[in-house]
Amino acid sequence: MHEIAIWLHSSEVPYLWVARGEASNLQETCGEMGLVVPWCDQLRVLCHSSVAGFLTHCGWNSTLEAIYSGVPMLTFPLLIDQISNSALIVEDLKIGLKVKEEIRVESMVGRDHIARVVRRLMGGDEGIQMHERAKELQRSCQRAIEKDGSTFTNLNAFRDDLLSISKS
């Protein structure tokens, strides 16, 4: 955890870090650039206009919340479905960057590499394109959950199917 704090600090980008149980120990290393807390309402934070990127292990709920919020991601998958979720984010949706290419636990990532990846996401043409694409996906999500949007329509159709089955 201490090494992560160092590489986040070296990115020179302000950040919020949720570190359960270790928040008080990490704040000193993070300095003024970082705010370390033991818990937060993740969706509420991601929806805040000042959030420009999200470092995630790529759990499905976190992935959906970031897409819904229009926030590009730095992916750091650890196992199972997180790996395919990372591929979706980076390769298919093109709204993120991988923090490391190899998933093996023993492969380490240096702080200079992390700082470069964070800066790539936050600026330059590549970062701008990812931010624009993330906002496009956010608008698509919002349309889907509106009345008569695809999510609204499909959930109602599913409900109707369940009701018709239960009446049979």
mmCIF file of C-alpha atoms in Angstrom:
data_model
loop_
_atom_site.group_PDB
_atom_site.id
_atom_site.type_symbol
_atom_site.label_atom_id
_atom_site.label_comp_id
_atom_site.label_asym_id
_atom_site.label_seq_id
_atom_site.Cartn_x
_atom_site.Cartn_y
_atom_site.Cartn_z
ATOM 1 C CA MET A 1 0.000 0.000 0.000
ATOM 2 C CA HIS A 2 2.851 2.338 0.778
ATOM 3 C CA GLU A 3 4.282 1.867 -2.735
ATOM 4 C CA ILE A 4 0.883 2.674 -4.282
ATOM 5 C CA ALA A 5 0.784 5.857 -2.211
ATOM 6 C CA ILE A 6 4.208 6.832 -3.538
ATOM 7 C CA TRP A 7 3.296 6.255 -7.175
ATOM 8 C CA LEU A 8 -0.002 8.102 -6.835
ATOM 9 C CA HIS A 9 1.842 11.012 -5.245
ATOM 10 C CA SER A 10 4.496 10.996 -7.982
ATOM 11 C CA SER A 11 1.807 11.358 -10.674
ATOM 12 C CA GLU A 12 1.319 14.955 -9.459
ATOM 13 C CA VAL A 13 -2.447 14.627 -10.024
ATOM 14 C CA PRO A 14 -4.865 15.287 -7.131
ATOM 15 C CA TYR A 15 -6.728 12.158 -6.004
ATOM 16 C CA LEU A 16 -9.111 10.573 -3.542
ATOM 17 C CA TRP A 17 -8.111 7.103 -2.348
ATOM 18 C CA VAL A 18 -10.353 4.742 -0.431
ATOM 19 C CA ALA A 19 -8.060 2.577 1.709
ATOM 20 C CA ARG A 20 -10.051 0.586 4.205
ATOM 21 C CA GLY A 21 -8.339 0.340 7.565
ATOM 22 C CA GLU A 22 -5.103 1.966 6.416
ATOM 23 C CA ALA A 23 -6.271 5.492 5.642
ATOM 24 C CA SER A 24 -4.604 7.127 8.634
ATOM 25 C CA ASN A 25 -1.257 5.437 7.908
ATOM 26 C CA LEU A 26 -1.197 6.505 4.255
ATOM 27 C CA GLN A 27 -2.219 10.163 4.431
ATOM 28 C CA GLU A 28 1.274 11.333 5.398
ATOM 29 C CA THR A 29 2.838 9.629 2.348
ATOM 30 C CA CYS A 30 0.156 11.035 0.057
ATOM 31 C CA GLY A 31 0.751 14.607 1.133
ATOM 32 C CA GLU A 32 -1.382 17.461 -0.156
ATOM 33 C CA MET A 33 -2.140 15.844 -3.532
ATOM 34 C CA GLY A 34 -4.146 12.993 -2.024
ATOM 35 C CA LEU A 35 -7.050 12.565 0.324
ATOM 36 C CA VAL A 36 -7.182 9.104 1.893
ATOM 37 C CA VAL A 37 -10.460 7.942 3.445
ATOM 38 C CA PRO A 38 -11.655 4.588 4.823
ATOM 39 C CA TRP A 39 -14.958 4.652 2.876
ATOM 40 C CA CYS A 40 -16.949 6.693 0.368
ATOM 41 C CA ASP A 41 -20.136 6.490 -1.668
ATOM 42 C CA GLN A 42 -18.356 5.465 -4.875
ATOM 43 C CA LEU A 43 -21.142 6.342 -7.326
ATOM 44 C CA ARG A 44 -21.638 9.743 -5.739
ATOM 45 C CA VAL A 45 -17.906 10.471 -5.966
ATOM 46 C CA LEU A 46 -17.652 9.243 -9.569
ATOM 47 C CA CYS A 47 -20.571 11.487 -10.557
ATOM 48 C CA HIS A 48 -18.817 14.574 -9.157
ATOM 49 C CA SER A 49 -17.670 16.975 -11.877
ATOM 50 C CA SER A 50 -14.113 17.171 -10.499
ATOM 51 C CA VAL A 51 -13.451 13.444 -10.986
ATOM 52 C CA ALA A 52 -11.483 12.883 -14.187
ATOM 53 C CA GLY A 53 -10.267 9.304 -13.761
ATOM 54 C CA PHE A 54 -10.802 6.143 -11.744
ATOM 55 C CA LEU A 55 -8.193 3.548 -10.735
ATOM 56 C CA THR A 56 -10.147 0.312 -10.492
ATOM 57 C CA HIS A 57 -9.652 -3.421 -10.054
ATOM 58 C CA CYS A 58 -12.465 -3.763 -12.642
ATOM 59 C CA GLY A 59 -15.181 -5.409 -10.603
ATOM 60 C CA TRP A 60 -18.410 -5.323 -12.603
ATOM 61 C CA ASN A 61 -20.257 -2.875 -10.309
ATOM 62 C CA SER A 62 -17.316 -0.442 -10.301
ATOM 63 C CA THR A 63 -17.041 -0.727 -14.084
ATOM 64 C CA LEU A 64 -20.737 0.026 -14.579
ATOM 65 C CA GLU A 65 -20.639 2.933 -12.121
ATOM 66 C CA ALA A 66 -17.676 4.513 -13.911
ATOM 67 C CA ILE A 67 -19.339 4.109 -17.327
ATOM 68 C CA TYR A 68 -22.598 5.544 -15.968
ATOM 69 C CA SER A 69 -20.624 8.472 -14.510
ATOM 70 C CA GLY A 70 -18.689 9.146 -17.718
ATOM 71 C CA VAL A 71 -15.305 8.616 -16.049
ATOM 72 C CA PRO A 72 -12.385 6.953 -17.885
ATOM 73 C CA MET A 73 -10.469 4.285 -15.989
ATOM 74 C CA LEU A 74 -7.031 3.010 -15.145
ATOM 75 C CA THR A 75 -7.484 -0.734 -14.909
ATOM 76 C CA PHE A 76 -5.685 -2.913 -12.388
ATOM 77 C CA PRO A 77 -7.456 -6.298 -12.575
ATOM 78 C CA LEU A 78 -6.427 -9.002 -10.150
ATOM 79 C CA LEU A 79 -8.451 -12.093 -11.058
ATOM 80 C CA ILE A 80 -11.256 -13.865 -12.885
ATOM 81 C CA ASP A 81 -13.872 -11.532 -14.459
ATOM 82 C CA GLN A 82 -11.816 -8.427 -13.695
ATOM 83 C CA ILE A 83 -9.450 -9.379 -16.512
ATOM 84 C CA SER A 84 -12.186 -9.534 -19.140
ATOM 85 C CA ASN A 85 -13.788 -6.368 -17.732
ATOM 86 C CA SER A 86 -10.420 -4.606 -18.148
ATOM 87 C CA ALA A 87 -10.239 -5.771 -21.771
ATOM 88 C CA LEU A 88 -13.752 -4.400 -22.356
ATOM 89 C CA ILE A 89 -12.782 -1.025 -20.876
ATOM 90 C CA VAL A 90 -9.438 -0.692 -22.666
ATOM 91 C CA GLU A 91 -9.769 -2.564 -25.944
ATOM 92 C CA ASP A 92 -13.476 -2.445 -26.785
ATOM 93 C CA LEU A 93 -14.886 0.720 -25.219
ATOM 94 C CA LYS A 94 -11.558 2.584 -25.382
ATOM 95 C CA ILE A 95 -12.204 4.479 -22.157
ATOM 96 C CA GLY A 96 -9.220 3.347 -20.159
ATOM 97 C CA LEU A 97 -5.612 2.270 -19.890
ATOM 98 C CA LYS A 98 -4.098 -0.802 -18.294
ATOM 99 C CA VAL A 99 -1.827 -0.048 -15.365
ATOM 100 C CA LYS A 100 0.118 -3.227 -16.074
ATOM 101 C CA GLU A 101 0.098 -5.641 -18.978
ATOM 102 C CA GLU A 102 0.775 -8.816 -17.007
ATOM 103 C CA ILE A 103 -1.791 -9.992 -14.507
ATOM 104 C CA ARG A 104 0.612 -12.248 -12.594
ATOM 105 C CA VAL A 105 0.740 -11.355 -8.914
ATOM 106 C CA GLU A 106 4.538 -11.424 -8.852
ATOM 107 C CA SER A 107 4.853 -8.835 -11.632
ATOM 108 C CA MET A 108 5.555 -5.453 -10.076
ATOM 109 C CA VAL A 109 4.784 -2.044 -11.483
ATOM 110 C CA GLY A 110 7.239 0.774 -10.907
ATOM 111 C CA ARG A 111 6.163 4.162 -9.615
ATOM 112 C CA ASP A 112 7.510 5.961 -12.702
ATOM 113 C CA HIS A 113 5.368 3.767 -14.954
ATOM 114 C CA ILE A 114 2.246 4.461 -12.875
ATOM 115 C CA ALA A 115 2.872 8.195 -12.909
ATOM 116 C CA ARG A 116 3.177 8.098 -16.718
ATOM 117 C CA VAL A 117 -0.053 6.109 -17.098
ATOM 118 C CA VAL A 118 -1.940 8.501 -14.809
ATOM 119 C CA ARG A 119 -0.670 11.499 -16.792
ATOM 120 C CA ARG A 120 -1.628 9.803 -20.090
ATOM 121 C CA LEU A 121 -5.187 9.385 -18.843
ATOM 122 C CA MET A 122 -5.379 12.961 -17.551
ATOM 123 C CA GLY A 123 -3.972 14.802 -20.535
ATOM 124 C CA GLY A 124 -2.822 14.782 -24.117
ATOM 125 C CA ASP A 125 -4.775 13.684 -27.165
ATOM 126 C CA GLU A 126 -5.183 10.105 -25.962
ATOM 127 C CA GLY A 127 -6.613 11.211 -22.610
ATOM 128 C CA ILE A 128 -8.933 13.729 -24.256
ATOM 129 C CA GLN A 129 -10.292 11.038 -26.599
ATOM 130 C CA MET A 130 -10.935 8.668 -23.683
ATOM 131 C CA HIS A 131 -12.727 11.401 -21.733
ATOM 132 C CA GLU A 132 -14.897 12.266 -24.757
ATOM 133 C CA ARG A 133 -15.745 8.608 -25.352
ATOM 134 C CA ALA A 134 -16.590 8.107 -21.656
ATOM 135 C CA LYS A 135 -18.978 11.086 -21.830
ATOM 136 C CA GLU A 136 -20.617 9.599 -24.965
ATOM 137 C CA LEU A 137 -21.206 6.344 -23.086
ATOM 138 C CA GLN A 138 -22.567 8.292 -20.116
ATOM 139 C CA ARG A 139 -25.137 9.991 -22.369
ATOM 140 C CA SER A 140 -26.064 6.594 -23.826
ATOM 141 C CA CYS A 141 -26.612 5.210 -20.311
ATOM 142 C CA GLN A 142 -28.791 8.159 -19.402
ATOM 143 C CA ARG A 143 -30.931 7.687 -22.520
ATOM 144 C CA ALA A 144 -31.290 3.963 -21.736
ATOM 145 C CA ILE A 145 -32.755 4.557 -18.263
ATOM 146 C CA GLU A 146 -35.155 7.322 -19.298
ATOM 147 C CA LYS A 147 -38.841 6.523 -19.712
ATOM 148 C CA ASP A 148 -39.143 4.555 -22.955
ATOM 149 C CA GLY A 149 -35.350 4.054 -23.056
ATOM 150 C CA SER A 150 -33.971 0.588 -23.809
ATOM 151 C CA THR A 151 -33.426 -0.367 -20.157
ATOM 152 C CA PHE A 152 -36.857 0.889 -19.153
ATOM 153 C CA THR A 153 -38.512 -0.948 -22.061
ATOM 154 C CA ASN A 154 -36.583 -4.207 -21.550
ATOM 155 C CA LEU A 155 -37.223 -4.322 -17.795
ATOM 156 C CA ASN A 156 -40.921 -3.754 -18.356
ATOM 157 C CA ALA A 157 -41.009 -6.503 -20.996
ATOM 158 C CA PHE A 158 -39.191 -8.844 -18.594
ATOM 159 C CA ARG A 159 -41.668 -8.017 -15.827
ATOM 160 C CA ASP A 160 -44.578 -8.644 -18.189
ATOM 161 C CA ASP A 161 -43.092 -12.016 -19.199
ATOM 162 C CA LEU A 162 -42.711 -13.013 -15.550
ATOM 163 C CA LEU A 163 -46.291 -12.002 -14.808
ATOM 164 C CA SER A 164 -47.635 -13.971 -17.768
ATOM 165 C CA ILE A 165 -45.654 -17.064 -16.676
ATOM 166 C CA SER A 166 -46.915 -16.774 -13.098
ATOM 167 C CA LYS A 167 -50.522 -16.648 -14.356
ATOM 168 C CA SER A 168 -50.115 -19.854 -16.388
#
